CSV table of C-alpha atoms and ligand atoms in Angstrom, one decimal:
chain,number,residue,atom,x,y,z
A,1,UNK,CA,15.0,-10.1,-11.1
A,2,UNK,CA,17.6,-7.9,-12.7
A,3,UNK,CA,17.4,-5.4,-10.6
A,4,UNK,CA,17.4,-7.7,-6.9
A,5,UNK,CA,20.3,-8.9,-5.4
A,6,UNK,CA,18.8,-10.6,-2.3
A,7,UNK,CA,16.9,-10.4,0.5
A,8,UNK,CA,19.0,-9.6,3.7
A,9,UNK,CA,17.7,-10.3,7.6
A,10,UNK,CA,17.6,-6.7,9.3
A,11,UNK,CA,18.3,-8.3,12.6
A,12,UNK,CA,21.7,-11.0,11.9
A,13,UNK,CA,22.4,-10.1,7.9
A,14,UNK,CA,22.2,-13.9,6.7
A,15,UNK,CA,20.8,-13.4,3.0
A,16,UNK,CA,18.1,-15.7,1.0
A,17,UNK,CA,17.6,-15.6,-2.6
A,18,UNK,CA,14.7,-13.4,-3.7
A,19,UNK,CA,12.1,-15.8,-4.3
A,20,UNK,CA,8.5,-15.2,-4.3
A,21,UNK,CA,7.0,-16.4,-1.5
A,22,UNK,CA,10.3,-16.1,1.1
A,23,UNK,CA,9.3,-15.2,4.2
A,24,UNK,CA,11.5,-14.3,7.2
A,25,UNK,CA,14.5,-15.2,8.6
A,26,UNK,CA,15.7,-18.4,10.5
A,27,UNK,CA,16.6,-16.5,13.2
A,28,UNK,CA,13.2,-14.9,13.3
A,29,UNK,CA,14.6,-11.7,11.6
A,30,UNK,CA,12.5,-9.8,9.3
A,31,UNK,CA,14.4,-9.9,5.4
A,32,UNK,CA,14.8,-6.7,3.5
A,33,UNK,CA,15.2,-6.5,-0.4
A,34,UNK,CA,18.1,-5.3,-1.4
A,35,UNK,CA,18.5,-4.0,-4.5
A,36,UNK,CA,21.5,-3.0,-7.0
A,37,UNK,CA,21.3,0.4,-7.2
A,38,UNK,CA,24.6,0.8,-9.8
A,39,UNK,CA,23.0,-1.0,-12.5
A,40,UNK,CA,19.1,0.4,-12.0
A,41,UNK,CA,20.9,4.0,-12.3
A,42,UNK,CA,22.2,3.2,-15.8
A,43,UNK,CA,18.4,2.1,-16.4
A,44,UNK,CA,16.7,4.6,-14.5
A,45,UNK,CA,16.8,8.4,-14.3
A,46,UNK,CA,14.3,11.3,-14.1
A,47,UNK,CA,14.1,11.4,-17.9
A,48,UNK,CA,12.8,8.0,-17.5
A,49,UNK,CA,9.8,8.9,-15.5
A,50,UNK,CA,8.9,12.2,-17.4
A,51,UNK,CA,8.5,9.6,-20.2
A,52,UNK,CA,6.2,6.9,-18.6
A,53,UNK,CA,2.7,7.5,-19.5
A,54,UNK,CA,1.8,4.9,-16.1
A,55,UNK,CA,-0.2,6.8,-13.5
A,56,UNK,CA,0.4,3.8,-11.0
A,57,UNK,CA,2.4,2.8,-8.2
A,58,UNK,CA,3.8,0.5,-10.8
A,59,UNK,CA,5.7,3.4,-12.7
A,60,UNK,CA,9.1,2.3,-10.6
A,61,UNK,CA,8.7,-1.0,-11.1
A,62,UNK,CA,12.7,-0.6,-11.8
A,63,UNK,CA,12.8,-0.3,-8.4
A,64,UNK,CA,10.3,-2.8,-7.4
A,65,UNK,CA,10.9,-6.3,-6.7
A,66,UNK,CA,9.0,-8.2,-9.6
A,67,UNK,CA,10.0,-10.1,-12.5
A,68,UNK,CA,10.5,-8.1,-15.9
A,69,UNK,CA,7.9,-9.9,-17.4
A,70,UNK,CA,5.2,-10.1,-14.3
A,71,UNK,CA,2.4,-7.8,-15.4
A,72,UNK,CA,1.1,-6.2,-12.5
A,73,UNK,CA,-1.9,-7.8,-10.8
A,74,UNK,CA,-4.7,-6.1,-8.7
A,75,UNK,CA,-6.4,-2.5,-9.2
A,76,UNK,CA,-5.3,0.9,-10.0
A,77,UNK,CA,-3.1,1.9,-7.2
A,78,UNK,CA,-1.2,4.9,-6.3
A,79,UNK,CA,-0.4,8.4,-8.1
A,80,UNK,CA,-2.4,9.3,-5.5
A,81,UNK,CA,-2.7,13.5,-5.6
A,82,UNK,CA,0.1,16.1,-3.2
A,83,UNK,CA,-2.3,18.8,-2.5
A,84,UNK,CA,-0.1,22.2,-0.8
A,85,UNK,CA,-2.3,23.9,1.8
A,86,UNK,CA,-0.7,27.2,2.4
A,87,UNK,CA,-3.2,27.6,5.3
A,88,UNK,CA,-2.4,24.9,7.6
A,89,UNK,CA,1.5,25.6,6.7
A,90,UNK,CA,0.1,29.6,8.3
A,91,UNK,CA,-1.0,28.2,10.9
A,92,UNK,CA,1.7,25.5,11.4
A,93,UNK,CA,4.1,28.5,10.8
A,94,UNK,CA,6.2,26.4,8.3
A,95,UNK,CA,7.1,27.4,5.0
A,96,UNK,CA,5.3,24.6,3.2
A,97,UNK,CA,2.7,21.6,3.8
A,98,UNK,CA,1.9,19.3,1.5
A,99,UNK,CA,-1.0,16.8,1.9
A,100,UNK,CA,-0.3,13.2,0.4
A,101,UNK,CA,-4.0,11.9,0.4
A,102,UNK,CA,-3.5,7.9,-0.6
A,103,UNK,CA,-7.3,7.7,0.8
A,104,UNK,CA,-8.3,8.5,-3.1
A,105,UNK,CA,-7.1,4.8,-3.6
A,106,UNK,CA,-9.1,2.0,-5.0
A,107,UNK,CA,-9.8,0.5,-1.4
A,108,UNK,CA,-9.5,3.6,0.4
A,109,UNK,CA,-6.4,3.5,1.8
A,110,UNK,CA,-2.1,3.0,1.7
A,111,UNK,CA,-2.6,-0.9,2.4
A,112,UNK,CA,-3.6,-0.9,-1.6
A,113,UNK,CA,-0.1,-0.2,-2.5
A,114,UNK,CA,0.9,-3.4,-0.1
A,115,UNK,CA,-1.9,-5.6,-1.1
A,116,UNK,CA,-1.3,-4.8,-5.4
A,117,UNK,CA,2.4,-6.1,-4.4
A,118,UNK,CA,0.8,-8.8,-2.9
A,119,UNK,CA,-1.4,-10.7,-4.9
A,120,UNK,CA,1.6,-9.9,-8.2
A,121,UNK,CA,4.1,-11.9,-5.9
A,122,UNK,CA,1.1,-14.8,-5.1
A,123,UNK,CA,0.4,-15.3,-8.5
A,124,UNK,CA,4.6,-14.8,-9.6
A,125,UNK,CA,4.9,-17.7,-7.3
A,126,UNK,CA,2.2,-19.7,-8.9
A,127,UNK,CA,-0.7,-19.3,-5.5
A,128,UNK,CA,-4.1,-19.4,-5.9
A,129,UNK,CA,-5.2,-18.4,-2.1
A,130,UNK,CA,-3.9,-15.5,0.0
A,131,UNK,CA,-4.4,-15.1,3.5
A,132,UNK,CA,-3.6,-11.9,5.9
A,133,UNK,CA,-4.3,-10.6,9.4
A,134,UNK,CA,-5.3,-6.9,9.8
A,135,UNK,CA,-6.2,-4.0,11.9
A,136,UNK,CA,-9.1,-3.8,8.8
A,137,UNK,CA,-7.3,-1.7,6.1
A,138,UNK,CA,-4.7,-4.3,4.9
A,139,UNK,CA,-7.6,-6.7,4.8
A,140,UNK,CA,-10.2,-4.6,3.0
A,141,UNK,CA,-7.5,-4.1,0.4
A,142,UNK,CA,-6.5,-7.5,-0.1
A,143,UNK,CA,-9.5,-8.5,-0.5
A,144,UNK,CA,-10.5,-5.6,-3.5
A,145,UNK,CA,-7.1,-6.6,-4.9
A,146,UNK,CA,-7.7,-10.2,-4.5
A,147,UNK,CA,-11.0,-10.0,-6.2
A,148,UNK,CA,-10.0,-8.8,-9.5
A,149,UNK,CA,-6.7,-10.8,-9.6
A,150,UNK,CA,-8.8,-13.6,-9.1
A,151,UNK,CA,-7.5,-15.0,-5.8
A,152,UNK,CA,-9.1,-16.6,-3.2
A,153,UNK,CA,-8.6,-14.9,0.1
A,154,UNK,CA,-8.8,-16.0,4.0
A,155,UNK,CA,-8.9,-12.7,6.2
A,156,UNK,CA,-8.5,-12.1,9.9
A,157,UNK,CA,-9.7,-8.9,11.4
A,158,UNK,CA,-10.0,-7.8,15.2
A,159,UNK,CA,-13.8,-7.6,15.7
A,160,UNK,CA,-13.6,-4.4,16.6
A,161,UNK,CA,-12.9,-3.6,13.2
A,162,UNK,CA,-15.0,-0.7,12.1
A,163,UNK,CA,-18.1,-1.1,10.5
A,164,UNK,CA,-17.0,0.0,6.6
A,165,UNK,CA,-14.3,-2.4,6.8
A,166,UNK,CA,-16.1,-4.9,7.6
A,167,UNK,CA,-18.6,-4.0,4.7
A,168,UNK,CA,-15.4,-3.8,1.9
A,169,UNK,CA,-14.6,-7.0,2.9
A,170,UNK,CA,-17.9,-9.1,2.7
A,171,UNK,CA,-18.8,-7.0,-0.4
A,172,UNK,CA,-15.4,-8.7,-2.0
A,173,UNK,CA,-16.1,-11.8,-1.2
A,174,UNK,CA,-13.6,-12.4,1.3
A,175,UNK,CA,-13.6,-15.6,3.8
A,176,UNK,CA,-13.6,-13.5,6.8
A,177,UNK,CA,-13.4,-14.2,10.1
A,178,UNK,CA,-13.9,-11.3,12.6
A,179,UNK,CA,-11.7,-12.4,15.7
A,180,UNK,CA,-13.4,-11.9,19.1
A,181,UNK,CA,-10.1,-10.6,20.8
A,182,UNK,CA,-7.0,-8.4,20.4
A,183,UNK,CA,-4.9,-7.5,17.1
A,184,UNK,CA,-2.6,-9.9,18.6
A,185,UNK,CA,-4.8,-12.3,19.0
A,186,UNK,CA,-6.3,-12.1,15.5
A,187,UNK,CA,-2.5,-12.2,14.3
A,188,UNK,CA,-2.2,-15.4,15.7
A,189,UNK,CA,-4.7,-17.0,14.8
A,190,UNK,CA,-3.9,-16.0,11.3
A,191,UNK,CA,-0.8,-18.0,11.5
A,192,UNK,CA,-2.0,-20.8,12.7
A,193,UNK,CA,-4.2,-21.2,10.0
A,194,UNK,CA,-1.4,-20.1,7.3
A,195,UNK,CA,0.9,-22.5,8.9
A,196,UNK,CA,-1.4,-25.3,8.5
A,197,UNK,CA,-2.8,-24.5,5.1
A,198,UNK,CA,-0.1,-23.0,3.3
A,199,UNK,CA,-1.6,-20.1,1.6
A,200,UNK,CA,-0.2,-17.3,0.3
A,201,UNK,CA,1.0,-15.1,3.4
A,202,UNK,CA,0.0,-11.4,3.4
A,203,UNK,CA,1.4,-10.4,6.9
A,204,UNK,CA,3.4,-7.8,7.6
A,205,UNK,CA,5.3,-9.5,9.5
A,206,UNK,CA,6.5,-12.0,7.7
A,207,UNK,CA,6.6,-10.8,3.9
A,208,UNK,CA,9.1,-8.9,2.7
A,209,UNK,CA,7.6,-7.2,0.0
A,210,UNK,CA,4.8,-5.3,1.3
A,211,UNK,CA,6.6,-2.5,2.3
A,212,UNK,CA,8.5,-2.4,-0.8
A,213,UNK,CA,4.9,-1.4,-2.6
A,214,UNK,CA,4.1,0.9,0.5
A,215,UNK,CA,7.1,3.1,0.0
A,216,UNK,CA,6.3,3.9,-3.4
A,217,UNK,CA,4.1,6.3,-1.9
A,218,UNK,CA,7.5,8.0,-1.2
A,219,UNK,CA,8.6,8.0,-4.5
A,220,UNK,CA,5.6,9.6,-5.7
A,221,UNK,CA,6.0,12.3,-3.0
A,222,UNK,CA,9.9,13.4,-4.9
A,223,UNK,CA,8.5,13.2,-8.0
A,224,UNK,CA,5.7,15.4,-7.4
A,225,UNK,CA,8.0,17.5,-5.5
A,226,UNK,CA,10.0,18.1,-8.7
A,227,UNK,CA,12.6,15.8,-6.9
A,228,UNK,CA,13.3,18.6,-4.5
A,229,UNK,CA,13.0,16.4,-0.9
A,230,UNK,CA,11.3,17.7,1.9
A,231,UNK,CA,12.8,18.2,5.0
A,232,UNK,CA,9.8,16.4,6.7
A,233,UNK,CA,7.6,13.2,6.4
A,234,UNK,CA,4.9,12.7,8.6
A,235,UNK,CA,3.0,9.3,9.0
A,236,UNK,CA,1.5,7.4,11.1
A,237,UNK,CA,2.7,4.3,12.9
A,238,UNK,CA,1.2,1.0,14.0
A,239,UNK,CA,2.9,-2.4,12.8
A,240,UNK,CA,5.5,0.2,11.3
A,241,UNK,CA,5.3,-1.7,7.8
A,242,UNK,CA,4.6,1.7,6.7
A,243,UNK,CA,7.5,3.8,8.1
A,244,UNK,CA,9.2,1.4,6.7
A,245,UNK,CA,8.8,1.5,3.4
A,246,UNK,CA,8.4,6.1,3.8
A,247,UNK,CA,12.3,5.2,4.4
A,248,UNK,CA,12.8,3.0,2.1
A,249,UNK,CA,11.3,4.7,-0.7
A,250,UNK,CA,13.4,7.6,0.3
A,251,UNK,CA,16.7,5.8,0.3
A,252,UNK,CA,15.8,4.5,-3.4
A,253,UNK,CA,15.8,8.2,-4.5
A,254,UNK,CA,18.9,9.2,-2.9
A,255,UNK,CA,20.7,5.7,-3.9
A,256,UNK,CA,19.7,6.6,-7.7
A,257,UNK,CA,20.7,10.0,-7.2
A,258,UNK,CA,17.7,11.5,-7.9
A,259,UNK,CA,17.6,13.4,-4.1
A,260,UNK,CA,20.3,15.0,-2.8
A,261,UNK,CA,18.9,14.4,0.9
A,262,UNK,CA,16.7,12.1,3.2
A,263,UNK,CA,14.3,13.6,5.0
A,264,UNK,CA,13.7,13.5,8.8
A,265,UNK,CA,10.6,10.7,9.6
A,266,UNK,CA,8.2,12.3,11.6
A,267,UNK,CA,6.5,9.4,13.7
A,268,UNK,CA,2.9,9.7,14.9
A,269,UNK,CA,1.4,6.8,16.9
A,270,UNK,CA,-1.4,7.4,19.5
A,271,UNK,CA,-0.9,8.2,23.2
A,272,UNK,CA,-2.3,5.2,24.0
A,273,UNK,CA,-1.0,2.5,22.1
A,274,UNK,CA,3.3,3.8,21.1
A,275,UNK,CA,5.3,1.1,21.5
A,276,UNK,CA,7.6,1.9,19.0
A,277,UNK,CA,7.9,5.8,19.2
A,278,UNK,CA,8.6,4.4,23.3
A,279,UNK,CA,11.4,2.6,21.9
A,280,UNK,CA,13.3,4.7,20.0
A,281,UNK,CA,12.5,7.5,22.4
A,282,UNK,CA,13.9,5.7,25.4
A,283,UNK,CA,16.8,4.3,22.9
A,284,UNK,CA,15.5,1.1,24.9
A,285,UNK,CA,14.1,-2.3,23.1
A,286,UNK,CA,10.6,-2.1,22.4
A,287,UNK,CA,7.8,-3.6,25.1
A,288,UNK,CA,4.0,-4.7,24.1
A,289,UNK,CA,1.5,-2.1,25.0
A,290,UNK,CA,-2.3,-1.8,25.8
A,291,UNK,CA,-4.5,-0.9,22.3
A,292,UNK,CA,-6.1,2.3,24.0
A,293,UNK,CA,-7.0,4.4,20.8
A,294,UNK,CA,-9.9,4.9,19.1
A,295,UNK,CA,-7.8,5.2,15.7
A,296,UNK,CA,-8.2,1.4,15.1
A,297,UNK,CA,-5.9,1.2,12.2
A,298,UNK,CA,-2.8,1.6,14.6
A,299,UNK,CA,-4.1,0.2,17.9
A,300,UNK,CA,-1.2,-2.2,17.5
A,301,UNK,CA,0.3,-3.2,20.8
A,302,UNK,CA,2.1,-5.7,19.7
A,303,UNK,CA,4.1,-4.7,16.3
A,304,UNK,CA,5.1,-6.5,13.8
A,305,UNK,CA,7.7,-4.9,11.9
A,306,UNK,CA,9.3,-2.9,15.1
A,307,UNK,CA,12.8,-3.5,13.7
A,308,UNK,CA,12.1,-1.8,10.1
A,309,UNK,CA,10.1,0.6,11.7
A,310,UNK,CA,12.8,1.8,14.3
A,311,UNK,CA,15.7,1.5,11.8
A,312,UNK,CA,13.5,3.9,10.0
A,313,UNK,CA,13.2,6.5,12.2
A,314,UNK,CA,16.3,6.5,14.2
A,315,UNK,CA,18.3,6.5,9.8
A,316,UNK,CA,16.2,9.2,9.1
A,317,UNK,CA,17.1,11.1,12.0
A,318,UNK,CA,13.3,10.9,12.9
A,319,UNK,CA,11.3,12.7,15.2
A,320,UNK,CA,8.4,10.7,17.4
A,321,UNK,CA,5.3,12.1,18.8
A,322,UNK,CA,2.3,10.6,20.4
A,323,UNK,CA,-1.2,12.4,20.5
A,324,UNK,CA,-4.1,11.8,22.4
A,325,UNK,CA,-7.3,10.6,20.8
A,326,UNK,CA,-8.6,14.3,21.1
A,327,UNK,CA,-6.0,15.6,19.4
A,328,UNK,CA,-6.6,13.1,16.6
A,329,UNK,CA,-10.4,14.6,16.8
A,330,UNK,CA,-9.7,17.8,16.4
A,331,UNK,CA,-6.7,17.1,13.6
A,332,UNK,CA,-9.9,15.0,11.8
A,333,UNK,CA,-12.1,17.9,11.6
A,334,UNK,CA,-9.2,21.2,11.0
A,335,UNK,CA,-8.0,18.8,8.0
A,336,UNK,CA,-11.3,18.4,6.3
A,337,UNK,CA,-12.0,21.8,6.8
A,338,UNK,CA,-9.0,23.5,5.7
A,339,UNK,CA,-7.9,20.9,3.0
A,340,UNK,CA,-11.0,19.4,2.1
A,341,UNK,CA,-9.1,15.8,3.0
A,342,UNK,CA,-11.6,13.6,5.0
A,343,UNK,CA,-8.9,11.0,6.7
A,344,UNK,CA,-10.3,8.3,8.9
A,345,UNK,CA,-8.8,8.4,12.6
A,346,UNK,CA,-5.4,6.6,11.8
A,347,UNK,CA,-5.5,8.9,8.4
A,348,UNK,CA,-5.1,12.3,9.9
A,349,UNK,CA,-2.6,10.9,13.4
A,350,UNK,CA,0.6,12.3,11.4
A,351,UNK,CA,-1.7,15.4,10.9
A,352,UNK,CA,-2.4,16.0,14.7
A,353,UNK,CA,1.3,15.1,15.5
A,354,UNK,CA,2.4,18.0,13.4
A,355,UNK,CA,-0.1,20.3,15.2
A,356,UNK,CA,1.4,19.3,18.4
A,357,UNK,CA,4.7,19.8,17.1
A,358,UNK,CA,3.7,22.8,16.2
A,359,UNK,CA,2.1,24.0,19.9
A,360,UNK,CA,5.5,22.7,21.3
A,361,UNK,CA,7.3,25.3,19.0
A,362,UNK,CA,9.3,22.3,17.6
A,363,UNK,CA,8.9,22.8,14.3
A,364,UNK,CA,11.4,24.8,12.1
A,365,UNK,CA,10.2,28.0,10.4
A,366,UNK,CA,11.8,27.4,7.3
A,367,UNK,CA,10.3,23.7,6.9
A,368,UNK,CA,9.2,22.1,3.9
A,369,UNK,CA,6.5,19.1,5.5
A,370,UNK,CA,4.7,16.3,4.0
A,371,UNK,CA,1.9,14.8,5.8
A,372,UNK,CA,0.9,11.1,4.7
A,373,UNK,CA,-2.9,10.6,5.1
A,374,UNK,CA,-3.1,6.9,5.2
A,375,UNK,CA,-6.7,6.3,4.9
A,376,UNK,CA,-10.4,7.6,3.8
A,377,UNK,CA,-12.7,8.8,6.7
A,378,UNK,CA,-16.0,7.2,5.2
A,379,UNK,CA,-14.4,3.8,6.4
A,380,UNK,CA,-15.6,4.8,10.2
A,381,UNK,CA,-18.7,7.1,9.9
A,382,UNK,CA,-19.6,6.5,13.5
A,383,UNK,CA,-16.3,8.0,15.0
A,384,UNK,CA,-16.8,10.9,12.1
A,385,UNK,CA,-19.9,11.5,13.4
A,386,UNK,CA,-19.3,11.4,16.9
A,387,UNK,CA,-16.9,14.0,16.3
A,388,UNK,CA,-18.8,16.5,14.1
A,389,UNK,CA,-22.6,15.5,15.3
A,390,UNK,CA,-25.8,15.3,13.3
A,391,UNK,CA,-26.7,18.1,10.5
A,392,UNK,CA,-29.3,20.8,10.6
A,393,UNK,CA,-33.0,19.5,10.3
A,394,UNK,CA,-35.5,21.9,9.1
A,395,UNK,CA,-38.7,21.2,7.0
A,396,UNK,CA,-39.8,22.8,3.8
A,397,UNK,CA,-39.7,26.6,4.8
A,398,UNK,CA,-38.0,29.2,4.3
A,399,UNK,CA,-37.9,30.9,7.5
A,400,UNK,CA,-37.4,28.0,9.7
A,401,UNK,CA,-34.0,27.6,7.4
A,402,UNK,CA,-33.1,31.1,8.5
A,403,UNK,CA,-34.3,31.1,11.9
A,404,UNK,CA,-31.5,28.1,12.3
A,405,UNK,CA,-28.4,29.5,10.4
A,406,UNK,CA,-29.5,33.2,12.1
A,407,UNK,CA,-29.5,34.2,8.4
B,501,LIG,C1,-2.1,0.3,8.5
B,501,LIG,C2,-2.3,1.8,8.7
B,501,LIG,C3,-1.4,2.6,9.3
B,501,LIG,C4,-0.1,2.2,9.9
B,501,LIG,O1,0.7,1.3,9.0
B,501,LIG,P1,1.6,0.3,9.8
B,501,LIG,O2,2.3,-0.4,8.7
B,501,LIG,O3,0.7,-0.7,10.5
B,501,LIG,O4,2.5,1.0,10.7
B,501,LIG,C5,-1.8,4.0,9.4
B,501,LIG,N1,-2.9,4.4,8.9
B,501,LIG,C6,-3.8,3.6,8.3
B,501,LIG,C7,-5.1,4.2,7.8
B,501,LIG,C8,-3.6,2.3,8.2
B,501,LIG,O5,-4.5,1.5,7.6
B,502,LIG,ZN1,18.4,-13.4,10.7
């Protein structure tokens, strides 16, 4: 790779060559790609993009960490739309909001931008079997990507996983095995089984370049943008893989000169489950927490890319809020209803931590925000429903219809 120079620990520096299937450092550090940004420049500009007729995730490849021959395996992901909803930036009382839905992709959520970086790297480094943990989302999208690249997958969900999930990943075909116990439990097993087997390894934690295909969701968000950066990014936060790669994608754009600025990391976990927004909050190494949310996609007490994740925020000169599951309830609801975006609970947390912000006065007037909704509410209807109840019965009859809606 051209454009690679190595991959570097985040925790002692030591640096490995890029190879397909690295994984992380001897001293338990997680690796980072590094890339040379002086020669991609000469490669690379806006001019560039305005020319490439790819509406993928795979339209920076220059800044993505695969061979210049690979074709890119898996679905269609990313290019996902940046709707503005002057509304919620009223009632936020910021200048602009911007809404990046990647719930519109293939699977139904970010993880498809992790999982199509996935399955290219397993087959680059010749694989036929890929194996991952997961909350649900990363597994449900392996397993879609898996299918059509033709890999054979072993997946490792909590039990708890929600229901739609759980349908994805039988519907693909996936060897699943729902884990009667914690995320941390599920994670373990997972590597027990890796360890032994030697598949193809698809966990955050360990693989460098998932994050470098989640933060081309940030590169989309300055190109739509016109390459004019916003002064906020909101997402949500759970391993922190995610976060992670926001920044990264961020850094890419300034390093090749195509931003003049980075902006600010807003970090949304849930009240109940914030081990990393503790962290950086209480500049104060981060402890395991209790997974006491109902958004199950970052009910993560244990994370797995904390270092990334706090780097992140802390580069960015973040901001961290937690929210309550109610908040996350209410920020489900006031963002389908005002933006037409149906997130799942997870989906719409950076939503309701902008809301709070917003309550606590705490967000400039004059601010330009993203919001990253990181997943599709028809993956938990029985949470949706929970929160908005059942519809309106009413037989064949006119007036009955009107008695109900007082019409
Ligand atoms: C995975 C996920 C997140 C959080 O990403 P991490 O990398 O675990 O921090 C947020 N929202 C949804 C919908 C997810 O699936
Ligand atoms: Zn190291």
């Amino acid at each position: 790779m051209k454009n690679v120079i190595c991959c570097r620990c985040v925790k002692c520096g030591k640096e490995y060559a890029a190879k397909p299937d690295v994984a992380t450092c001897d001293c338990g550090g997680i690796l980072d790609v590094i890339y040379d940004y002086d020669s991609i420049k000469t490669v690379f500009d806006k001019n560039t993009l305005k020319h490439r007729d790819e509406p993928t995730m795979w339209r920076y490849r220059e800044l993505l960490p695969i061979e210049e021959d690979t074709a890119p395996a898996g679905l269609r992901v990313g290019m996902s739309p940046l709707y503005e909803a002057p509304k919620i930036a009223d009632d936020l009382g910021i200048r602009r909001l911007y809404i990046k839905d990647d719930g519109v992709n293939p699977t139904a959520s970010l993880k498809d931008r992790a999982s199509a970086m996935a399955v290219t790297k397993a087959i680059e480094a010749g694989y036929d079997t890929i194996a991952c943990s997961s909350t649900g989302n990363a597994a449900s999208s392996l397993a879609g990507n898996a299918a059509k690249a033709g890999l054979k997958t072993y997946i490792f969900v909590p039990a708890r996983a929600p229901k739609g999930k759980i349908a994805q990943l039988m519907m693909f075909g996936a060897n699943l095995t729902a884990v009667d116990g914690s995320y941390e439990e599920t994670f373990e097993l997972s590597k027990a089984a890796i360890d032994k087997y030697g598949w193809y390894n698809r966990n955050a934690a360990i693989n460098p370049y998932l994050s470098e295909g989640k933060k081309t969701v940030a590169h989309e968000i300055c190109e739509q943008l016109g390459f004019h950066a916003p002064d906020f990014i909101a997402v949500s936060v759970g391993d922190g893989c995610t976060v992670a790669g926001v920044y990264k994608g961020l850094y890419d754009m300034y390093m090749v000169g195509l931003i003049d600025k980075i902006p600010r990391i807003i970090s949304v976990q849930a009240q109940g489950c914030c081990p990393i927004n503790t962290a950086v909050m209480n500049d104060a190494p981060w402890q395991p927490q209790e997974e006491n949310t109902y958004a199950d996609s970052i009910a993560v007490g244990v994370p797995r890319n904390p270092d990334k994740a706090i780097n992140a925020i802390r580069n960015s000169g973040g901001v961290c809020v937690n929210v309550t599951d109610d908040e996350i309830r209410e920020a489900q609801k006031y963002l389908a209803r005002n933006a037409g975006v149906f997130g799942e609970p997870a989906g719409v947390t950076a939503t309701a931590g902008l809301m709070k912000l917003s309550r606590e006065g705490k967000l400039p007037h004059d601010a330009t925000v993203v919001s990253i909704v990181t997943g599709n509410g028809l993956k938990d209807i029985d949470s949706a429903i929970q929160s908005v109840g059942e519809p309106v019965h009413c037989k064949n009859d006119l007036a009955e219809f009107e008695a109900k809606f007082g019409l």
